[in-house]
DNA sequence: AAAAAAC
């Protein structure tokens, strides 16, 4: 099954590593004679040259040398690598030809996965074939079936997305070729609206006023007509700290998250009578409780008849804005960085109602039920029990279930069942177009969803494929050509393939948005809308998120008909398994406190606000002897996947990530989440902290802030409905040991 | 000023 990644692949690949060491040696021998390299490089040198490039501890012997990790590693110190051998690895002559050779090689190699070792130190390939033979290359963390097939390498001439010159190792800052040497220099980078804008070379960047603001838009500023990110409406004044009334003054006009009528509202009740009022409340323009007589499957498109057609509906101006569903007066001082949307009203499902219900009772077929059991899902979680029958019934569904509550299966299993039913009696044709699509905000999440759904789909003979960016598209297109039933992907590549005519969604009857509220944020929502418009008329839509609120209104408005809205009852902090704390620290202590926080036994996920800081922290932890990797959008996809896998597999215990890892990513037993930078949005807080305490396990979240941020943090926690103690902390404080579990007091805290 | 998503 070359078209899909299998989790086992990684393990299999790792198992080959010892054998690889032998291969590598023979490779070296083959080429040694032709090498003009210093003849003093003996067998051991060659082996460490190869082995050090991999991080596998099992690889040949180098791990016995303390202090030397791998040459590709930030903590690597060459002095310890070779006894007495000169550091110089390239003769002057070789270096002269190196750059030229490299650019040729880059063009040839950029279509396939990046070789794990640094190009400029790699044993020379120039003499022989341009690339090592299959199985001859170092295979750190590589899954064989993930590698593009040979015939897919046609795309080789084209540099990979997000890959700014394959020869630029991210961490080897010192060895990075100067900018002008990089072959890729003339190609503008993604997200770079000015080819001449280097990322790191701050000093070389023209001063702000020199840049001629007129022709080059500022970051995130795409012209006046386009609202700024997070700024929904030009009429809304910008957040002005000074003008903002004190917190206690605000209560009246701005509802808290989860608060439908501020303080005068009675405790939220989950009575059945409220349940059905889902979307129609206070909103007369469109009624979602119109009789659900949409007969979608048979009369594709007919569902639009039970709602006013676009031109019959009140004009845009007459309707409340997208964020004004309930026509609540907007507070003039609302911070622009954390818009609080109304929470959707939903029918809630209590855990007790679900007791004793099986997946089979909910309407799933026996193959699927068995597969779920094999995956460890023996009985349905509440959110699954609620949404599975609704999805099987063909309804549009909005579902909110907190992080780690089993949302993927909640939409995945019934989706497979439904696709299966729609195919019943038909043969699987070659080249059939997909019947269902699942969209996720990040590639890692798309991959993870596929890992969950693929086994379910395969158990009934259906095929899935991932369509996401950062990797060559050849294999994805190949899979689509053969015929795929369920597509799982990220918006960019999906839309790209649609536009190229390589992905046809016209037969796609089910569309799922995972992390739906995030997918509705500015910048994300437009491609998502365009993609959804390509699906079959009247296709069923499923929107899932842990923080599902009215931010999804734009999509609901256009695409959903009489949706069923579900949430799980009693999902408050008391029932949560996550313990939250805020450490108020001095800024100068931050680095050291962070290091001591991650210096512990269990898996720790650290969130940083920027990519650069994430890297910096990972490096800092490494230097302190705590193996750490980073995960953010500046890494190429191979490294992203690999670094996440290193945490999953337990090869490292510390991952420093940007918010790319905030949502959806499931890694077993992360028991501490550290927020090196506090999030700006309460939703981000909820999602980040949701990386721990999954499926009922316990977890802790520690957020570091400075004194100045206390008030903002209080407000944020308020919106997230989380109570967390604020504690002053200094370096070597007992509190830190308490959190990391280094002292017996920790037992008291874990209860 | 920041993350993410295409080639």
XYZ file of C-alpha atoms (C1' of nucleotides) in Angstrom:
758
model
C 0.000 0.000 0.000
C 2.420 2.635 -1.054
C -0.121 5.361 -1.143
C -0.732 5.513 2.522
C 1.503 5.831 5.470
C 1.208 3.189 8.027
C 2.253 3.807 11.561
C 4.140 0.573 11.568
C 6.267 1.857 8.762
C 8.272 4.001 11.082
C 8.990 1.166 13.362
C 9.952 -1.067 10.530
C 12.299 1.531 9.189
C 13.989 1.931 12.507
C 14.515 -1.753 12.742
C 16.616 -1.601 9.662
C 19.015 0.812 11.143
C 21.617 -1.557 12.466
C 21.766 -3.209 9.106
C 22.042 0.109 7.539
C 25.216 0.766 9.427
C 26.788 -2.144 7.632
C 25.542 -0.905 4.309
C 26.911 2.456 4.967
C 30.310 1.047 5.683
C 30.384 -0.771 2.438
C 29.188 2.319 0.694
C 32.075 4.147 2.173
C 34.479 1.433 1.118
C 33.214 1.554 -2.385
C 33.906 5.186 -2.636
C 36.820 5.531 -0.432
C 39.404 5.044 -3.107
C 37.957 7.758 -5.223
C 37.819 10.141 -2.359
C 40.388 12.831 -2.168
C 39.527 13.162 1.455
C 42.134 12.913 4.095
C 43.265 9.319 4.113
C 43.308 9.248 7.879
C 39.615 8.673 7.932
C 39.391 5.121 8.959
C 36.539 2.730 9.290
C 35.444 4.189 12.525
C 35.486 7.647 11.130
C 33.269 6.591 8.321
C 30.900 4.928 10.633
C 30.531 7.855 12.894
C 30.178 10.010 9.870
C 27.220 7.955 8.890
C 25.909 7.066 12.260
C 26.132 10.478 13.717
C 23.809 11.767 11.174
C 21.145 9.640 12.606
C 19.849 10.202 15.996
C 19.117 6.579 16.603
C 20.801 5.641 19.826
C 21.095 2.120 18.532
C 23.324 3.105 15.667
C 26.851 1.895 15.563
C 28.788 2.785 18.632
C 28.923 6.530 18.630
C 26.516 6.692 21.469
C 29.184 5.323 23.682
C 31.037 8.575 23.391
C 29.511 10.819 25.968
C 28.596 14.296 24.898
C 28.359 13.555 21.240
C 24.894 13.174 19.960
C 24.922 13.454 16.255
C 26.395 15.811 13.789
C 22.970 16.826 12.667
C 22.219 17.650 16.235
C 22.487 21.006 17.846
C 24.262 19.665 20.852
C 26.960 18.095 18.733
C 30.504 18.995 19.537
C 32.860 17.950 16.797
C 35.900 18.042 19.062
C 34.637 14.965 20.823
C 33.782 13.187 17.654
C 37.130 12.211 16.293
C 40.165 11.746 18.383
C 42.825 14.028 17.155
C 41.474 14.058 13.652
C 41.497 17.460 12.090
C 38.099 19.093 11.951
C 38.650 20.047 8.376
C 36.650 17.741 6.249
C 36.915 19.379 2.935
C 40.048 20.131 1.081
C 40.210 23.537 -0.483
C 39.788 22.040 -3.892
C 36.709 20.135 -2.950
C 35.215 23.137 -1.320
C 35.700 25.065 -4.496
C 33.560 22.674 -6.467
C 31.173 22.073 -3.671
C 28.804 24.922 -4.160
C 28.447 24.248 -7.807
C 27.895 20.585 -7.247
C 25.445 21.333 -4.530
C 23.182 23.413 -6.636
C 23.119 20.732 -9.290
C 22.424 18.141 -6.693
C 19.726 20.196 -5.099
C 17.819 20.402 -8.252
C 18.074 16.704 -8.694
C 17.229 15.857 -5.142
C 14.694 18.353 -4.077
C 11.828 16.243 -5.264
C 12.421 13.556 -2.774
C 12.733 13.418 0.899
C 15.576 15.219 2.370
C 18.527 13.078 3.250
C 18.985 13.224 6.968
C 22.564 14.246 6.892
C 24.049 17.502 5.928
C 24.739 17.835 2.297
C 28.014 19.545 2.648
C 29.463 16.785 4.736
C 28.050 13.884 2.935
C 30.430 11.456 1.352
C 30.789 12.537 -2.168
C 28.255 11.227 -4.622
C 29.604 13.162 -7.509
C 31.922 10.382 -8.475
C 29.222 7.827 -8.844
C 25.528 8.061 -9.228
C 23.995 11.228 -8.010
C 22.076 9.613 -5.294
C 22.825 6.667 -3.170
C 21.045 3.495 -3.900
C 17.855 2.661 -2.198
C 18.603 1.346 1.247
C 21.969 2.916 1.088
C 20.935 6.124 2.606
C 20.775 6.896 6.249
C 17.290 6.218 7.371
C 16.789 8.139 10.545
C 13.128 8.093 11.330
C 12.243 7.446 7.769
C 9.404 5.309 6.768
C 10.095 3.600 3.552
C 6.578 3.732 2.363
C 6.527 7.426 2.943
C 9.189 8.050 0.411
C 8.111 9.166 -2.975
C 8.257 6.405 -5.469
C 10.963 6.492 -7.988
C 8.719 7.464 -10.841
C 7.352 10.295 -8.815
C 10.655 11.977 -8.843
C 9.707 13.694 -12.030
C 8.929 16.659 -9.882
C 12.502 16.747 -8.834
C 13.318 19.957 -10.541
C 10.847 21.817 -8.457
C 11.958 22.810 -5.010
C 9.636 21.696 -2.322
C 7.186 23.979 -0.713
C 8.520 25.482 2.455
C 11.911 24.222 1.613
C 14.239 27.032 1.090
C 17.014 25.216 -0.595
C 17.344 21.644 0.438
C 20.859 22.168 1.612
C 19.985 24.500 4.358
C 20.000 22.602 7.564
C 17.939 24.413 10.046
C 19.896 23.893 13.179
C 23.351 24.054 11.851
C 23.307 27.747 11.897
C 27.030 28.134 11.629
C 27.340 25.937 8.680
C 24.512 27.430 6.841
C 25.592 28.779 3.515
C 25.388 32.486 3.273
C 22.265 33.757 1.744
C 23.784 34.613 -1.568
C 25.084 31.103 -1.898
C 21.737 29.544 -1.613
C 20.409 28.341 -4.888
C 16.934 29.093 -3.724
C 17.614 32.733 -3.181
C 15.805 33.906 -6.220
C 12.668 32.084 -5.309
C 10.418 34.063 -3.022
C 9.441 32.223 0.058
C 5.958 31.249 0.926
C 4.372 33.955 2.995
C 6.983 36.312 1.820
C 5.532 39.117 -0.095
C 8.820 40.524 -1.148
C 11.545 38.350 -2.446
C 14.209 40.492 -0.957
C 13.065 40.138 2.570
C 15.405 37.818 4.379
C 14.087 36.186 7.430
C 16.943 36.127 9.801
C 19.318 38.673 8.483
C 17.772 41.448 10.405
C 20.691 43.710 9.921
C 20.619 43.455 6.212
C 17.009 44.259 6.051
C 16.301 47.737 4.878
C 15.073 49.986 7.576
C 11.379 50.225 7.827
C 11.052 53.623 6.321
C 13.340 52.666 3.476
C 11.133 49.910 2.340
C 8.780 52.147 0.522
C 5.703 51.157 2.399
C 3.641 52.079 -0.595
C 4.525 49.199 -2.852
C 5.142 46.614 -0.250
C 2.331 45.816 2.102
C 3.207 45.385 5.699
C 3.066 42.022 7.280
C -0.460 40.803 7.522
C -1.681 43.907 5.855
C -3.225 43.017 2.605
C -4.657 46.347 1.787
C -7.267 48.501 3.325
C -10.237 46.629 1.978
C -9.205 43.476 3.742
C -9.719 43.442 7.462
C -6.742 42.611 9.542
C -6.469 39.222 11.008
C -8.635 38.907 14.027
C -10.213 42.167 13.244
C -13.676 41.469 12.093
C -15.082 44.752 11.099
C -13.425 48.022 10.469
C -15.934 49.795 12.561
C -14.723 48.180 15.659
C -12.280 50.369 17.444
C -8.966 48.920 18.263
C -8.297 47.648 21.663
C -7.044 50.452 23.759
C -5.800 49.432 27.089
C -6.194 52.800 28.689
C -9.703 53.339 27.597
C -10.796 49.960 28.640
C -12.926 50.022 31.713
C -11.889 47.977 34.636
C -12.954 44.418 34.605
C -15.725 44.766 37.072
C -17.329 47.406 34.947
C -17.650 45.175 32.018
C -19.771 42.410 33.304
C -23.012 43.828 32.062
C -22.569 44.251 28.389
C -20.233 41.521 27.434
C -21.242 37.966 28.016
C -18.645 35.610 29.233
C -17.931 32.492 27.303
C -20.689 30.096 28.064
C -22.798 32.838 29.452
C -25.843 33.474 27.435
C -27.148 36.359 29.418
C -24.391 37.529 31.628
C -25.186 37.483 35.268
C -28.933 37.570 35.231
C -29.125 34.296 33.482
C -29.905 31.289 35.580
C -27.471 28.448 35.784
C -27.188 26.734 32.508
C -29.538 23.859 32.253
C -29.404 20.979 29.926
C -33.107 20.573 29.695
C -34.325 18.990 26.581
C -36.529 21.931 25.712
C -33.598 24.184 25.220
C -31.864 21.728 23.071
C -33.763 22.215 19.909
C -33.475 25.938 19.885
C -30.031 25.598 18.627
C -29.613 28.193 15.958
C -32.814 30.088 15.737
C -32.550 32.013 18.882
C -32.835 35.728 18.494
C -32.258 35.357 14.903
C -35.181 35.801 12.634
C -33.452 36.015 9.322
C -33.019 32.368 8.985
C -34.636 29.635 10.841
C -32.719 26.518 11.447
C -35.630 24.677 12.847
C -37.412 24.684 9.590
C -38.830 21.233 9.080
C -35.986 18.997 8.144
C -37.570 17.604 5.061
C -34.434 17.829 3.104
C -34.079 14.590 1.278
C -30.527 15.089 0.495
C -29.240 11.891 -0.982
C -31.994 11.424 -3.525
C -32.603 14.979 -4.602
C -29.159 16.420 -4.423
C -29.419 20.114 -3.929
C -33.013 20.069 -2.903
C -32.199 21.107 0.577
C -31.881 24.658 -0.472
C -35.545 24.805 -1.138
C -36.487 24.777 2.472
C -34.585 27.906 3.192
C -34.806 31.264 1.561
C -32.642 31.529 -1.494
C -29.797 33.881 -1.225
C -31.483 36.683 -3.108
C -34.645 36.307 -1.095
C -32.902 36.681 2.136
C -32.475 40.087 3.636
C -29.539 41.914 2.231
C -26.253 41.680 3.917
C -26.700 45.118 5.372
C -30.039 44.363 6.861
C -28.714 41.309 8.575
C -26.585 41.438 11.588
C -22.909 40.983 10.977
C -21.330 37.652 11.216
C -20.489 38.130 14.827
C -23.721 39.699 15.800
C -25.971 36.773 15.724
C -27.734 37.692 18.808
C -27.612 41.385 18.132
C -25.895 41.893 21.399
C -24.371 45.307 21.609
C -20.696 45.080 20.931
C -18.564 46.430 23.643
C -16.475 49.182 22.227
C -13.443 48.038 24.096
C -13.369 44.443 23.166
C -9.809 43.347 22.763
C -9.006 42.517 19.219
C -6.969 39.537 20.138
C -9.597 37.460 21.795
C -13.008 37.680 20.339
C -15.489 35.842 22.418
C -18.198 34.341 20.358
C -21.424 33.098 21.616
C -21.384 29.509 22.436
C -23.744 27.485 20.351
C -26.629 26.044 22.131
C -26.693 22.384 21.870
C -28.384 19.252 22.885
C -26.165 17.849 25.490
C -25.473 14.251 26.072
C -24.731 13.024 29.521
C -22.346 10.220 30.168
C -25.003 8.292 32.051
C -27.287 8.237 29.031
C -24.559 6.496 27.155
C -23.996 3.819 29.714
C -24.534 0.384 28.315
C -24.827 1.530 24.720
C -22.493 -0.126 22.254
C -21.166 1.062 18.929
C -23.312 -1.574 17.293
C -26.427 -0.158 18.944
C -25.611 3.181 17.419
C -25.859 1.724 13.959
C -22.317 0.844 12.992
C -21.597 -2.371 11.169
C -19.809 -5.268 12.774
C -16.516 -4.825 10.905
C -16.271 -1.265 12.059
C -17.223 -2.153 15.599
C -14.527 -4.793 15.684
C -11.933 -2.433 14.351
C -12.869 0.156 16.920
C -12.534 -2.417 19.656
C -9.139 -3.311 18.287
C -8.178 0.327 18.543
C -9.147 0.394 22.167
C -12.551 1.985 21.701
C -14.776 -0.652 23.188
C -17.732 1.494 24.120
C -18.687 4.912 22.810
C -17.834 8.125 24.600
C -20.731 10.541 25.021
C -19.854 12.701 22.043
C -19.643 9.597 19.916
C -22.946 8.260 21.152
C -24.562 11.564 20.280
C -23.147 12.220 16.873
C -22.919 8.752 15.359
C -26.692 8.221 14.942
C -27.116 11.757 13.662
C -24.382 11.341 11.090
C -25.767 7.994 10.030
C -29.146 9.642 9.697
C -27.685 12.002 7.155
C -27.976 15.155 9.199
C -25.594 18.006 9.318
C -23.915 17.913 12.686
C -22.152 20.420 14.861
C -20.472 18.825 17.802
C -18.440 20.110 20.663
C -16.577 17.758 22.911
C -13.652 18.809 24.926
C -10.114 17.977 23.988
C -9.361 14.311 24.066
C -12.992 13.290 24.216
C -12.942 11.154 21.095
C -14.141 13.443 18.347
C -12.206 11.781 15.558
C -14.046 8.510 15.981
C -17.263 10.419 16.536
C -17.205 11.611 12.956
C -14.866 9.054 11.423
C -16.691 5.841 12.178
C -20.135 6.907 10.984
C -18.566 8.583 7.984
C -17.025 5.292 6.921
C -20.311 3.505 7.523
C -22.174 6.000 5.402
C -19.719 5.918 2.560
C -19.971 2.163 2.676
C -23.744 2.256 2.521
C -23.700 4.669 -0.377
C -21.451 2.251 -2.239
C -23.439 -0.796 -1.383
C -23.803 -3.115 -4.325
C -21.482 -1.081 -6.488
C -18.079 -2.175 -7.530
C -15.164 -0.028 -6.574
C -14.194 1.459 -9.870
C -10.706 2.392 -10.773
C -10.370 6.137 -10.620
C -13.594 6.720 -8.728
C -13.774 10.114 -7.152
C -13.852 10.522 -3.385
C -17.119 10.299 -1.511
C -16.002 12.074 1.614
C -13.486 14.697 2.599
C -12.104 15.612 5.984
C -10.319 18.927 6.397
C -7.944 19.751 9.222
C -5.952 22.895 9.976
C -2.511 21.332 10.165
C -0.730 18.577 8.342
C 0.080 16.718 11.519
C -3.563 16.642 12.417
C -4.538 15.452 8.951
C -2.018 12.653 9.288
C -3.275 11.743 12.688
C -6.893 11.653 11.583
C -5.895 9.354 8.781
C -4.120 7.087 11.204
C -7.387 6.728 13.090
C -9.726 6.454 10.145
C -7.706 4.408 7.744
C -7.982 1.179 9.721
C -11.712 1.680 10.075
C -12.072 2.311 6.366
C -9.868 -0.576 5.355
C -11.857 -2.943 7.511
C -14.744 -2.460 5.119
C -12.658 -2.224 1.981
C -12.566 1.529 1.572
C -9.476 3.563 0.822
C -8.289 6.805 2.277
C -5.543 9.155 1.235
C -3.952 12.227 2.698
C -3.771 15.385 0.664
C -1.541 17.923 2.347
C 1.258 20.249 1.469
C 4.956 20.211 2.090
C 5.485 16.949 0.278
C 5.579 16.176 -3.426
C 2.140 15.808 -4.830
C 2.941 12.918 -7.164
C 2.067 10.172 -4.766
C -1.123 11.874 -3.694
C -2.212 12.372 -7.268
C -1.331 8.776 -8.023
C -3.593 7.592 -5.244
C -6.415 9.775 -6.499
C -5.978 8.376 -9.976
C -6.360 4.860 -8.703
C -9.432 5.819 -6.811
C -9.963 6.806 -3.218
C -13.080 6.884 -1.111
C -12.117 9.231 1.670
C -9.770 12.193 1.386
C -8.153 13.649 4.472
C -6.195 16.833 4.068
C -5.362 20.435 4.664
C -7.059 23.189 2.695
C -4.111 24.476 0.690
C -3.134 21.336 -1.154
C -6.716 20.179 -1.488
C -7.647 23.361 -3.239
C -4.512 23.222 -5.292
C -5.333 19.768 -6.586
C -8.913 20.765 -7.262
C -7.688 23.676 -9.350
C -5.301 21.428 -11.180
C -8.181 19.158 -12.000
C -6.613 16.304 -10.123
C -9.126 16.117 -7.346
C -12.794 15.940 -8.154
C -15.139 16.516 -5.255
C -18.320 16.566 -7.285
C -19.253 13.161 -5.920
C -18.257 14.019 -2.387
C -21.325 13.551 -0.196
C -19.827 14.162 3.200
C -17.510 16.945 4.278
C -16.008 17.156 7.745
C -14.272 20.117 9.292
C -12.208 19.190 12.266
C -11.306 22.096 14.539
C -14.108 23.843 12.735
C -13.947 27.107 14.615
C -10.279 27.425 13.763
C -11.004 26.665 10.148
C -13.430 29.551 10.210
C -10.855 32.079 11.223
C -9.816 34.735 8.835
C -7.448 33.440 6.235
C -8.617 29.899 6.696
C -12.257 30.239 5.975
C -12.063 31.384 2.366
C -10.304 28.339 0.982
C -12.526 26.143 3.101
C -15.611 27.777 1.637
C -14.303 27.334 -1.860
C -13.571 23.679 -1.218
C -16.982 23.051 0.280
C -18.571 24.618 -2.771
C -16.910 21.946 -4.857
C -18.576 19.139 -2.962
C -21.798 17.599 -4.198
C -24.919 19.674 -3.889
C -26.486 19.083 -0.541
C -23.508 17.226 0.800
C -23.659 16.429 4.463
C -21.496 18.678 6.640
C -19.997 17.778 9.967
C -18.312 20.422 12.094
C -16.360 19.366 15.145
C -14.275 21.224 17.678
C -13.579 21.468 21.354
C -14.339 25.161 21.192
C -17.193 25.247 18.764
C -18.845 28.622 18.894
C -20.547 31.034 16.623
C -17.411 31.751 14.794
C -18.560 28.983 12.509
C -21.589 31.056 11.632
C -20.226 31.994 8.234
C -20.078 28.369 7.214
C -23.240 27.281 8.946
C -25.037 30.058 7.187
C -23.975 28.983 3.758
C -23.609 25.260 4.012
C -25.566 23.654 6.801
C -29.209 22.855 6.934
C -31.024 22.159 10.124
C -27.931 20.953 11.885
C -28.007 18.816 14.954
C -25.878 20.436 17.609
C -24.343 18.354 20.345
C -22.187 18.873 23.327
C -21.322 16.760 26.297
C -22.933 17.604 29.580
C -20.907 18.469 32.593
C -17.715 19.339 30.845
C -16.545 21.799 33.404
C -13.308 22.106 35.206
C -14.458 19.949 38.083
C -14.850 17.000 35.771
C -11.591 17.717 34.057
C -8.472 15.767 34.716
C -6.220 18.720 34.055
C -4.658 20.780 36.802
C -3.885 24.373 35.895
C -1.380 26.726 37.487
C 0.066 30.063 36.622
C 3.570 30.987 37.663
C 4.252 34.662 38.004
C 7.940 35.126 37.371
C 10.587 37.705 36.721
C 11.445 37.874 33.100
C 15.136 37.376 33.750
C 14.421 34.074 35.469
C 12.369 32.718 32.632
C 14.985 30.707 30.776
C 16.241 28.991 33.859
C 12.817 28.248 35.214
C 11.810 26.737 31.904
C 14.818 24.479 31.898
C 14.073 23.242 35.365
C 10.438 22.682 34.444
C 11.281 20.392 31.559
C 14.010 18.593 33.464
C 11.810 15.734 34.524
C 10.714 12.213 33.821
C 7.492 12.419 31.844
C 6.728 13.871 28.455
C 6.544 17.623 28.394
C 5.113 19.823 25.686
C 6.279 23.421 25.724
C 4.420 26.088 23.789
C 6.175 29.151 22.490
C 4.669 32.045 20.660
C 7.102 32.209 17.779
C 8.987 29.737 15.678
C 12.288 31.336 16.514
C 11.649 31.125 20.220
C 10.568 27.519 19.908
C 13.879 26.729 18.268
C 15.763 28.718 20.790
C 14.189 26.901 23.689
C 14.762 23.493 22.174
C 18.370 24.429 21.738
C 18.580 25.732 25.247
C 17.179 22.524 26.689
C 19.523 20.473 24.590
C 22.464 22.469 25.796
C 21.333 21.834 29.322
C 21.462 18.115 28.605
C 17.732 17.624 28.172
C 17.086 16.221 24.704
C 14.451 18.343 23.031
C 13.104 18.928 19.565
C 10.941 21.631 18.105
C 7.841 21.659 15.956
C 6.798 24.683 13.942
C 6.065 25.884 10.476
C 9.616 26.865 9.657
C 10.671 23.247 9.564
C 10.202 21.212 6.457
C 7.588 18.542 6.630
C 10.083 15.748 7.079
C 11.453 17.367 10.195
C 8.024 18.231 11.479
C 6.892 14.667 11.157
C 10.116 13.321 12.541
C 10.267 15.603 15.531
C 6.707 14.855 16.511
C 7.419 11.172 16.111
C 10.394 11.518 18.410
C 8.131 12.675 21.168
C 5.507 10.060 20.411
C 8.052 7.278 20.427
C 9.632 8.609 23.579
C 13.011 9.207 22.035
C 12.809 12.675 23.461
C 10.640 13.775 26.322
C 10.480 17.434 25.466
C 8.876 19.012 22.438
C 8.861 22.756 22.012
C 6.158 23.824 19.609
C 4.307 26.795 18.292
C 0.552 26.723 18.067
C 0.837 24.392 15.115
C 0.696 21.722 17.794
C -1.993 23.393 19.839
C -4.925 21.641 18.287
C -5.813 18.059 17.811
C -2.407 16.509 18.180
C -2.631 13.434 20.313
C 0.462 12.109 21.989
C -0.070 9.541 24.670
C 0.919 10.496 28.149
C 2.044 14.050 27.843
C 1.636 14.825 31.506
C 2.878 18.393 31.544
C 2.132 21.277 29.235
C 4.275 24.341 29.790
C 3.274 27.606 28.202
C 6.499 29.515 27.918
C 4.463 32.318 26.443
C 0.923 32.791 27.568
C -1.585 32.468 24.756
C -3.519 35.454 23.505
C -6.805 33.687 23.138
C -8.743 31.659 25.605
C -9.422 29.096 22.936
C -5.750 28.665 22.370
C -5.358 28.112 26.074
C -7.990 25.404 26.036
C -6.507 23.648 23.046
C -2.924 23.826 24.210
C -3.790 22.531 27.626
C -5.860 19.837 25.998
C -2.683 18.154 24.767
C -2.519 16.636 28.211
C -5.170 14.937 30.265
C -6.524 13.072 27.295
C -9.192 10.412 27.531
C -9.443 10.745 31.264
C -5.758 10.697 32.099
C -4.383 13.283 34.437
C -2.265 16.178 33.325
C -0.922 19.529 34.375
C -0.635 22.847 32.683
C 1.758 25.529 33.795
C 1.696 28.987 32.288
C 4.530 31.408 32.826
C 3.692 35.069 32.948
C 5.253 38.213 34.244
C 3.591 40.435 36.763
C 2.445 42.838 34.073
C 0.392 40.182 32.435
C -1.544 39.055 35.427
C -4.699 40.909 34.611
C -4.826 39.789 31.035
C -4.253 36.258 32.170
C -7.036 36.468 34.708
C -9.427 37.568 32.006
C -8.328 34.850 29.687
C -8.794 32.156 32.283
C -12.141 33.650 33.050
C -13.271 33.188 29.505
C -11.910 29.700 29.426
C -13.762 29.061 32.669
C -10.671 27.792 34.321
C -9.598 28.400 37.852
C -5.884 28.393 38.285
C -3.848 29.611 41.193
C -1.334 32.357 40.490
C 1.894 31.712 42.313
C 5.046 33.721 42.459
C 8.018 31.662 41.506
C 11.723 32.184 41.391
C 14.584 30.056 40.253
C 14.954 26.971 42.407
C 11.646 27.570 44.066
C 10.053 24.551 45.640
C 7.027 25.166 43.493
C 8.963 24.100 40.450
C 10.036 20.833 41.961
C 6.492 20.323 43.020
C 5.255 20.731 39.470
C 7.873 18.557 37.914
C 7.194 15.854 40.402
C 10.695 15.769 41.783
C 9.554 15.881 45.383
C 7.128 13.812 47.414
C 4.808 16.784 47.701
C 3.850 16.081 44.163
C 1.795 13.155 45.295
C -0.473 15.412 47.181
C -1.045 17.437 44.058
C -1.793 14.543 41.798
C -4.269 13.474 44.495
C 3.941 41.203 15.817
C 2.414 36.522 15.670
C 0.727 30.865 13.639
C -1.157 28.380 9.848
C -2.284 26.957 4.971
C 0.085 25.651 -2.027
C 3.242 25.109 -5.952
